[in-house]
Amino acid sequence: MGGNSPCASCKLLRRRCAKDCVFAPYFPPDDPHKFAIVHKVFGASNVSKMLQELPVQQRADAVSSLVYEANARVRDPVYGCVGAISYLQNQVTQLQMQLAVAQAEILCSQMQQGPVMPTQQINEDDHEKSYFLHDNLIPQYINFDSSSSTVIHDSFKRESIFRHDMVS
Amino acid sequence: MISGRCAACKYLRRRCPSDCIFSPYFPPNDHQRFACVHRIYGASNVGKMLQQIPSHDLRAKAADTLYFEAKYRIQDPVYGCVGMITQLHQQIHNAESELAKTQAQIAFLNSNDHAQESQVQNIETKLHPDSNILILPEQINAAGGLWSYVPASATSTDQTSWF
């Protein structure tokens, strides 16, 4: 980086790595694949513009999310990240249904036992947490057929996106 | 075909050939669609990505998903649509916790039901055929009032045989 080894971006682009290279902090020379995949999907010029428009403290997260999206797009050229979103949204819907069934079962049970039993009603706090009463985050028009995305589904299970590199 | 240019060729100010890779997926009446995609990915990258996809239907879906991701990246330059994935993971985690809690409540209620049923059965088996004891439902308290039951004709000394 700078006067030392050029960053992965400048190595790939075959140019001098300046001291204030916008890529250098986020694309170290020991991980060339990380920049290669981002460059393939977004292009170095676009990534540079995106990073320059952000405050410095947000750039690391931006790079992580760009790497994540680029990896998703390379693995699934048709659906990219949207395949994962669709899959996760289905999971949420299924869980919501299971929760509704379970809560209905409790209500039935309470009704059968009558007023003697201590109430085991859902707390008000739980209602607030019942996100299925709230608007879904995902626009309802998303109805992508993610049948081609089965390969990437396992990788989008609960994992810390910003704590380990999707590239490796 | 200058008047029939697709949104991409209009944006790029070039002639739109008959085999333009963009024209089926970026109609001229939606200039914002290509503008978003071009801003994030660049026309050249989009063209290459579409070329690599073999069928028209899949290319159409790819163009849709590229537009979706580009739009979210413009709205949220730091996380793009990955922010949505994170939120969905959180929703799933919350739902699973909620479901586990609810299922535990159901298990608790069911175990209470079984305990009450077995208590009722114990009372019934201890009745002798020639007993003149009449058990009224209200005398059996569901909260464990078995010990408060007093047979109608029993004296205090007879109560010990029940336990």
Coordinates of C-alpha atoms in Angstrom, one line a residue:
Chain A
M1 CA 0.0 0.0 0.0
G2 CA 1.3 3.4 -0.9
G3 CA 5.1 3.3 -0.8
N4 CA 5.1 -0.4 0.0
S5 CA 3.3 -3.2 -1.8
P6 CA 0.4 -2.0 -4.0
C7 CA -3.1 -2.9 -3.0
A8 CA -5.0 -5.7 -4.7
S9 CA -6.9 -3.1 -6.8
C10 CA -3.8 -1.4 -8.2
K11 CA -2.1 -4.7 -8.8
L12 CA -5.1 -5.9 -10.9
L13 CA -5.4 -2.6 -12.6
R14 CA -1.6 -2.5 -13.1
R15 CA -1.1 1.0 -11.9
R16 CA 0.8 2.8 -9.2
C17 CA -0.8 2.6 -5.8
A18 CA -0.9 6.1 -4.5
K19 CA -0.7 7.0 -0.8
D20 CA -4.3 8.1 -0.8
C21 CA -5.5 5.2 -2.9
V22 CA -9.2 4.9 -2.1
F23 CA -9.1 1.1 -2.4
A24 CA -6.0 0.4 -0.4
P25 CA -7.5 0.2 3.1
Y26 CA -10.2 -2.3 2.0
F27 CA -8.5 -4.4 -0.6
P28 CA -5.2 -5.7 0.8
P29 CA -2.7 -7.3 -1.5
D30 CA -3.0 -10.7 0.2
D31 CA -6.6 -11.1 -1.0
P32 CA -6.7 -10.5 -4.7
H33 CA -9.9 -12.4 -5.3
K34 CA -11.9 -9.9 -3.2
F35 CA -11.2 -7.0 -5.5
A36 CA -11.4 -9.2 -8.6
I37 CA -14.9 -10.2 -7.9
V38 CA -16.1 -6.7 -7.1
H39 CA -14.4 -5.3 -10.2
K40 CA -16.0 -8.0 -12.3
V41 CA -19.5 -7.1 -11.2
F42 CA -19.4 -3.4 -10.5
G43 CA -16.3 -2.2 -12.2
A44 CA -13.4 -0.4 -10.4
S45 CA -14.5 3.0 -11.6
N46 CA -18.0 2.6 -10.1
V47 CA -16.7 1.2 -6.8
S48 CA -14.3 4.1 -6.6
K49 CA -17.1 6.6 -7.1
M50 CA -19.3 4.8 -4.6
L51 CA -16.6 4.8 -1.9
Q52 CA -15.6 8.4 -2.5
E53 CA -19.2 9.5 -2.0
L54 CA -19.2 7.9 1.5
P55 CA -17.7 9.1 4.7
V56 CA -14.6 7.2 5.6
Q57 CA -16.1 5.4 8.6
Q58 CA -18.8 3.8 6.4
R59 CA -16.6 2.6 3.6
A60 CA -15.5 -0.7 5.2
D61 CA -19.1 -1.8 5.6
A62 CA -19.9 -0.6 2.0
V63 CA -17.0 -2.7 0.7
S64 CA -18.2 -5.7 2.7
S65 CA -21.7 -5.4 1.3
L66 CA -20.4 -4.9 -2.2
V67 CA -18.3 -8.0 -1.9
Y68 CA -21.3 -9.9 -0.6
E69 CA -23.5 -8.8 -3.5
A70 CA -20.7 -9.5 -6.1
N71 CA -20.2 -13.0 -4.7
A72 CA -24.0 -13.6 -4.8
R73 CA -24.2 -12.4 -8.4
V74 CA -21.3 -14.5 -9.6
R75 CA -22.8 -17.6 -7.9
D76 CA -26.2 -16.9 -9.3
P77 CA -26.0 -14.6 -12.4
V78 CA -29.8 -14.5 -12.7
Y79 CA -31.0 -13.7 -9.2
G80 CA -27.9 -12.6 -7.3
C81 CA -28.8 -11.4 -3.8
V82 CA -32.5 -11.3 -4.6
G83 CA -32.6 -15.1 -4.5
A84 CA -31.5 -15.0 -0.9
I85 CA -34.0 -12.3 -0.1
S86 CA -36.8 -14.3 -1.6
Y87 CA -35.7 -17.5 0.3
L88 CA -35.4 -15.7 3.6
Q89 CA -38.8 -14.0 3.1
N90 CA -40.3 -17.4 2.6
Q91 CA -38.7 -18.6 5.9
V92 CA -40.2 -15.6 7.7
T93 CA -43.6 -16.3 6.3
Q94 CA -43.5 -19.9 7.3
L95 CA -42.4 -19.0 10.8
Q96 CA -45.2 -16.4 11.0
M97 CA -47.7 -19.2 10.1
Q98 CA -46.3 -21.6 12.7
L99 CA -46.4 -18.9 15.3
A100 CA -50.0 -18.0 14.5
V101 CA -51.0 -21.7 14.8
A102 CA -49.2 -22.0 18.1
Q103 CA -50.8 -18.9 19.5
A104 CA -54.2 -20.1 18.4
E105 CA -53.5 -23.4 20.2
I106 CA -52.8 -21.5 23.4
L107 CA -56.0 -19.5 23.1
C108 CA -58.0 -22.7 22.6
S109 CA -56.3 -24.2 25.6
Q110 CA -57.1 -21.2 27.7
M111 CA -60.7 -21.2 26.6
Q112 CA -61.0 -24.9 27.5
Q113 CA -59.6 -24.4 30.9
G114 CA -61.8 -21.5 31.8
P115 CA -61.2 -18.5 33.9
V116 CA -59.6 -20.5 36.9
M117 CA -56.3 -20.9 35.2
P118 CA -53.8 -18.0 35.4
T119 CA -53.8 -16.1 32.2
Q120 CA -51.1 -17.0 29.8
Q121 CA -52.0 -14.4 27.3
I122 CA -49.6 -12.9 24.9
N123 CA -48.0 -9.8 26.5
E124 CA -48.3 -6.4 25.0
D125 CA -44.6 -6.4 24.4
D126 CA -44.9 -9.6 22.5
H127 CA -47.5 -8.0 20.3
E128 CA -45.1 -5.3 19.5
K129 CA -42.6 -7.9 18.6
S130 CA -45.2 -9.6 16.4
Y131 CA -43.7 -8.3 13.3
F132 CA -46.3 -10.0 11.2
L133 CA -48.7 -7.2 12.2
H134 CA -46.3 -4.7 10.8
D135 CA -45.6 -4.0 7.2
N136 CA -43.2 -6.4 5.6
L137 CA -39.9 -4.8 4.8
I138 CA -39.8 -6.3 1.4
P139 CA -42.0 -4.8 -1.3
Q140 CA -44.8 -7.2 -2.1
Y141 CA -44.1 -7.2 -5.8
I142 CA -41.0 -9.3 -5.3
N143 CA -42.0 -12.7 -6.4
F144 CA -39.0 -14.0 -8.0
D145 CA -38.9 -17.7 -8.7
S146 CA -35.7 -18.6 -6.9
S147 CA -35.7 -22.2 -8.2
S148 CA -32.3 -21.6 -9.7
S149 CA -30.9 -20.3 -6.4
T150 CA -30.8 -23.5 -4.4
V151 CA -27.0 -23.6 -4.5
I152 CA -26.6 -20.4 -2.6
H153 CA -29.3 -20.9 0.0
D154 CA -27.1 -22.6 2.5
S155 CA -24.6 -19.7 2.4
F156 CA -27.3 -17.2 3.3
K157 CA -28.3 -18.9 6.5
R158 CA -27.7 -16.8 9.6
E159 CA -24.1 -15.8 9.3
S160 CA -22.3 -12.6 10.2
I161 CA -22.0 -11.0 6.8
F162 CA -19.7 -8.3 8.0
R163 CA -17.5 -10.4 10.2
H164 CA -16.2 -12.9 7.8
D165 CA -15.3 -12.5 4.2
M166 CA -17.7 -14.1 1.7
V167 CA -14.8 -14.5 -0.7
S168 CA -13.1 -17.3 1.2
Chain B
M1 CA -33.7 2.9 -36.1
I2 CA -33.2 6.1 -34.3
S3 CA -36.8 6.6 -33.2
G4 CA -37.0 3.1 -31.8
R5 CA -34.0 3.2 -29.5
C6 CA -34.1 1.4 -26.2
A7 CA -33.6 3.2 -23.0
A8 CA -29.9 2.1 -22.9
C9 CA -29.0 3.3 -26.3
K10 CA -30.9 6.6 -25.7
Y11 CA -29.0 7.1 -22.5
L12 CA -25.7 6.2 -24.1
R13 CA -26.6 8.3 -27.1
R14 CA -25.9 5.6 -29.7
R15 CA -27.6 3.8 -32.4
C16 CA -29.7 0.9 -31.3
P17 CA -28.9 -2.1 -33.4
S18 CA -31.5 -4.8 -34.1
D19 CA -29.7 -7.3 -31.9
C20 CA -29.1 -4.8 -29.0
I21 CA -28.6 -6.8 -25.9
F22 CA -30.4 -4.2 -23.8
S23 CA -33.5 -3.4 -25.8
P24 CA -35.8 -6.3 -24.7
Y25 CA -35.1 -5.5 -21.1
F26 CA -34.8 -1.7 -21.0
P27 CA -37.8 -0.3 -22.9
P28 CA -37.7 3.4 -23.9
N29 CA -40.6 4.3 -21.7
D30 CA -38.6 3.6 -18.5
H31 CA -35.4 5.6 -18.6
Q32 CA -34.9 5.4 -14.8
R33 CA -34.5 1.6 -15.0
F34 CA -31.4 1.7 -17.1
A35 CA -30.1 4.9 -15.4
C36 CA -30.1 3.0 -12.0
V37 CA -28.4 0.0 -13.4
H38 CA -25.8 1.9 -15.4
R39 CA -25.0 4.1 -12.3
I40 CA -24.2 1.0 -10.2
Y41 CA -22.9 -1.6 -12.6
G42 CA -22.0 0.3 -15.8
A43 CA -23.5 -0.5 -19.2
S44 CA -20.5 -2.6 -20.2
N45 CA -20.8 -4.9 -17.2
V46 CA -24.6 -5.2 -17.5
G47 CA -24.1 -6.1 -21.2
K48 CA -21.6 -8.8 -20.3
M49 CA -23.7 -10.2 -17.6
L50 CA -26.7 -10.5 -19.8
Q51 CA -24.7 -12.0 -22.7
Q52 CA -23.6 -14.8 -20.4
I53 CA -27.2 -15.9 -19.7
P54 CA -28.5 -18.3 -22.3
S55 CA -32.2 -17.7 -22.4
H56 CA -34.4 -14.6 -22.9
D57 CA -36.6 -15.4 -19.9
L58 CA -33.6 -15.7 -17.6
R59 CA -32.1 -12.5 -19.0
A60 CA -35.3 -10.7 -18.2
K61 CA -35.2 -11.9 -14.6
A62 CA -31.6 -11.0 -14.4
A63 CA -32.3 -7.5 -15.6
D64 CA -35.1 -7.2 -13.0
T65 CA -32.9 -8.3 -10.2
L66 CA -30.0 -6.1 -11.3
Y67 CA -32.5 -3.1 -11.3
F68 CA -33.7 -4.1 -7.9
E69 CA -30.2 -4.3 -6.4
A70 CA -29.1 -1.1 -8.1
K71 CA -32.2 0.7 -6.8
Y72 CA -31.5 -0.4 -3.2
R73 CA -27.8 0.4 -3.5
I74 CA -28.7 4.0 -4.6
Q75 CA -31.2 4.3 -1.7
D76 CA -28.7 2.8 0.8
P77 CA -25.1 3.4 -0.5
V78 CA -23.6 1.6 2.5
Y79 CA -25.5 -1.7 2.7
G80 CA -27.7 -1.8 -0.5
C81 CA -30.0 -4.8 -0.4
V82 CA -27.6 -6.6 1.9
G83 CA -29.2 -4.5 4.7
M84 CA -32.5 -6.2 3.8
I85 CA -30.9 -9.6 4.2
T86 CA -29.6 -8.6 7.6
Q87 CA -33.0 -7.5 8.7
L88 CA -34.6 -10.7 7.5
H89 CA -32.1 -12.7 9.5
Q90 CA -33.1 -10.7 12.5
Q91 CA -36.7 -11.3 11.8
I92 CA -36.1 -15.0 11.5
H93 CA -34.2 -15.0 14.8
N94 CA -37.0 -13.1 16.5
A95 CA -39.7 -15.4 15.1
E96 CA -37.8 -18.5 16.1
S97 CA -37.5 -17.2 19.7
E98 CA -41.1 -16.3 19.8
L99 CA -42.1 -19.7 18.5
A100 CA -39.9 -21.5 21.0
K101 CA -41.5 -19.5 23.8
T102 CA -45.0 -20.2 22.6
Q103 CA -44.3 -23.9 22.2
A104 CA -42.9 -24.0 25.7
Q105 CA -46.1 -22.4 26.9
I106 CA -48.1 -25.0 25.1
A107 CA -46.0 -27.8 26.6
F108 CA -46.6 -26.3 30.0
L109 CA -50.3 -26.1 29.5
N110 CA -50.5 -29.6 28.2
S111 CA -48.5 -31.0 31.2
N112 CA -50.9 -29.2 33.5
D113 CA -53.8 -30.8 31.8
H114 CA -52.3 -34.2 32.2
A115 CA -51.6 -33.6 35.8
Q116 CA -55.2 -32.6 36.4
E117 CA -56.5 -35.6 34.5
S118 CA -54.3 -38.0 36.6
Q119 CA -55.5 -36.3 39.8
V120 CA -59.1 -36.9 38.8
Q121 CA -58.4 -40.5 38.0
N122 CA -56.8 -41.0 41.4
I123 CA -59.9 -39.6 43.1
E124 CA -62.1 -42.0 41.2
T125 CA -60.1 -45.1 41.8
K126 CA -60.1 -44.5 45.6
L127 CA -63.9 -44.6 45.7
H128 CA -65.3 -47.9 47.1
P129 CA -68.3 -49.3 45.4
D130 CA -70.3 -49.3 48.6
S131 CA -69.2 -45.8 49.5
N132 CA -72.0 -43.3 49.9
I133 CA -69.7 -40.4 49.1
L134 CA -70.9 -38.1 46.5
I135 CA -68.2 -36.1 44.7
L136 CA -69.3 -32.9 43.3
P137 CA -67.2 -31.3 40.5
E138 CA -66.8 -28.0 42.4
Q139 CA -65.3 -29.9 45.3
I140 CA -62.2 -30.8 43.2
N141 CA -60.2 -27.6 42.8
A142 CA -58.2 -27.6 39.5
A143 CA -55.4 -25.8 41.3
G144 CA -54.7 -28.9 43.5
G145 CA -57.5 -28.7 45.8
L146 CA -57.6 -32.5 46.2
W147 CA -56.4 -32.1 49.7
S148 CA -59.3 -29.8 50.5
Y149 CA -61.9 -32.5 49.6
V150 CA -63.8 -33.7 52.6
P151 CA -66.1 -36.7 52.1
A152 CA -69.7 -35.9 53.1
S153 CA -70.0 -38.8 55.5
A154 CA -66.5 -39.2 56.7
T155 CA -65.3 -38.3 60.2
S156 CA -62.0 -36.7 60.8
T157 CA -60.3 -40.0 61.5
D158 CA -61.6 -41.5 58.2
Q159 CA -59.8 -38.8 56.2
T160 CA -56.4 -40.4 56.7
S161 CA -57.4 -43.4 54.6
W162 CA -57.6 -41.1 51.5
F163 CA -54.0 -40.2 51.5

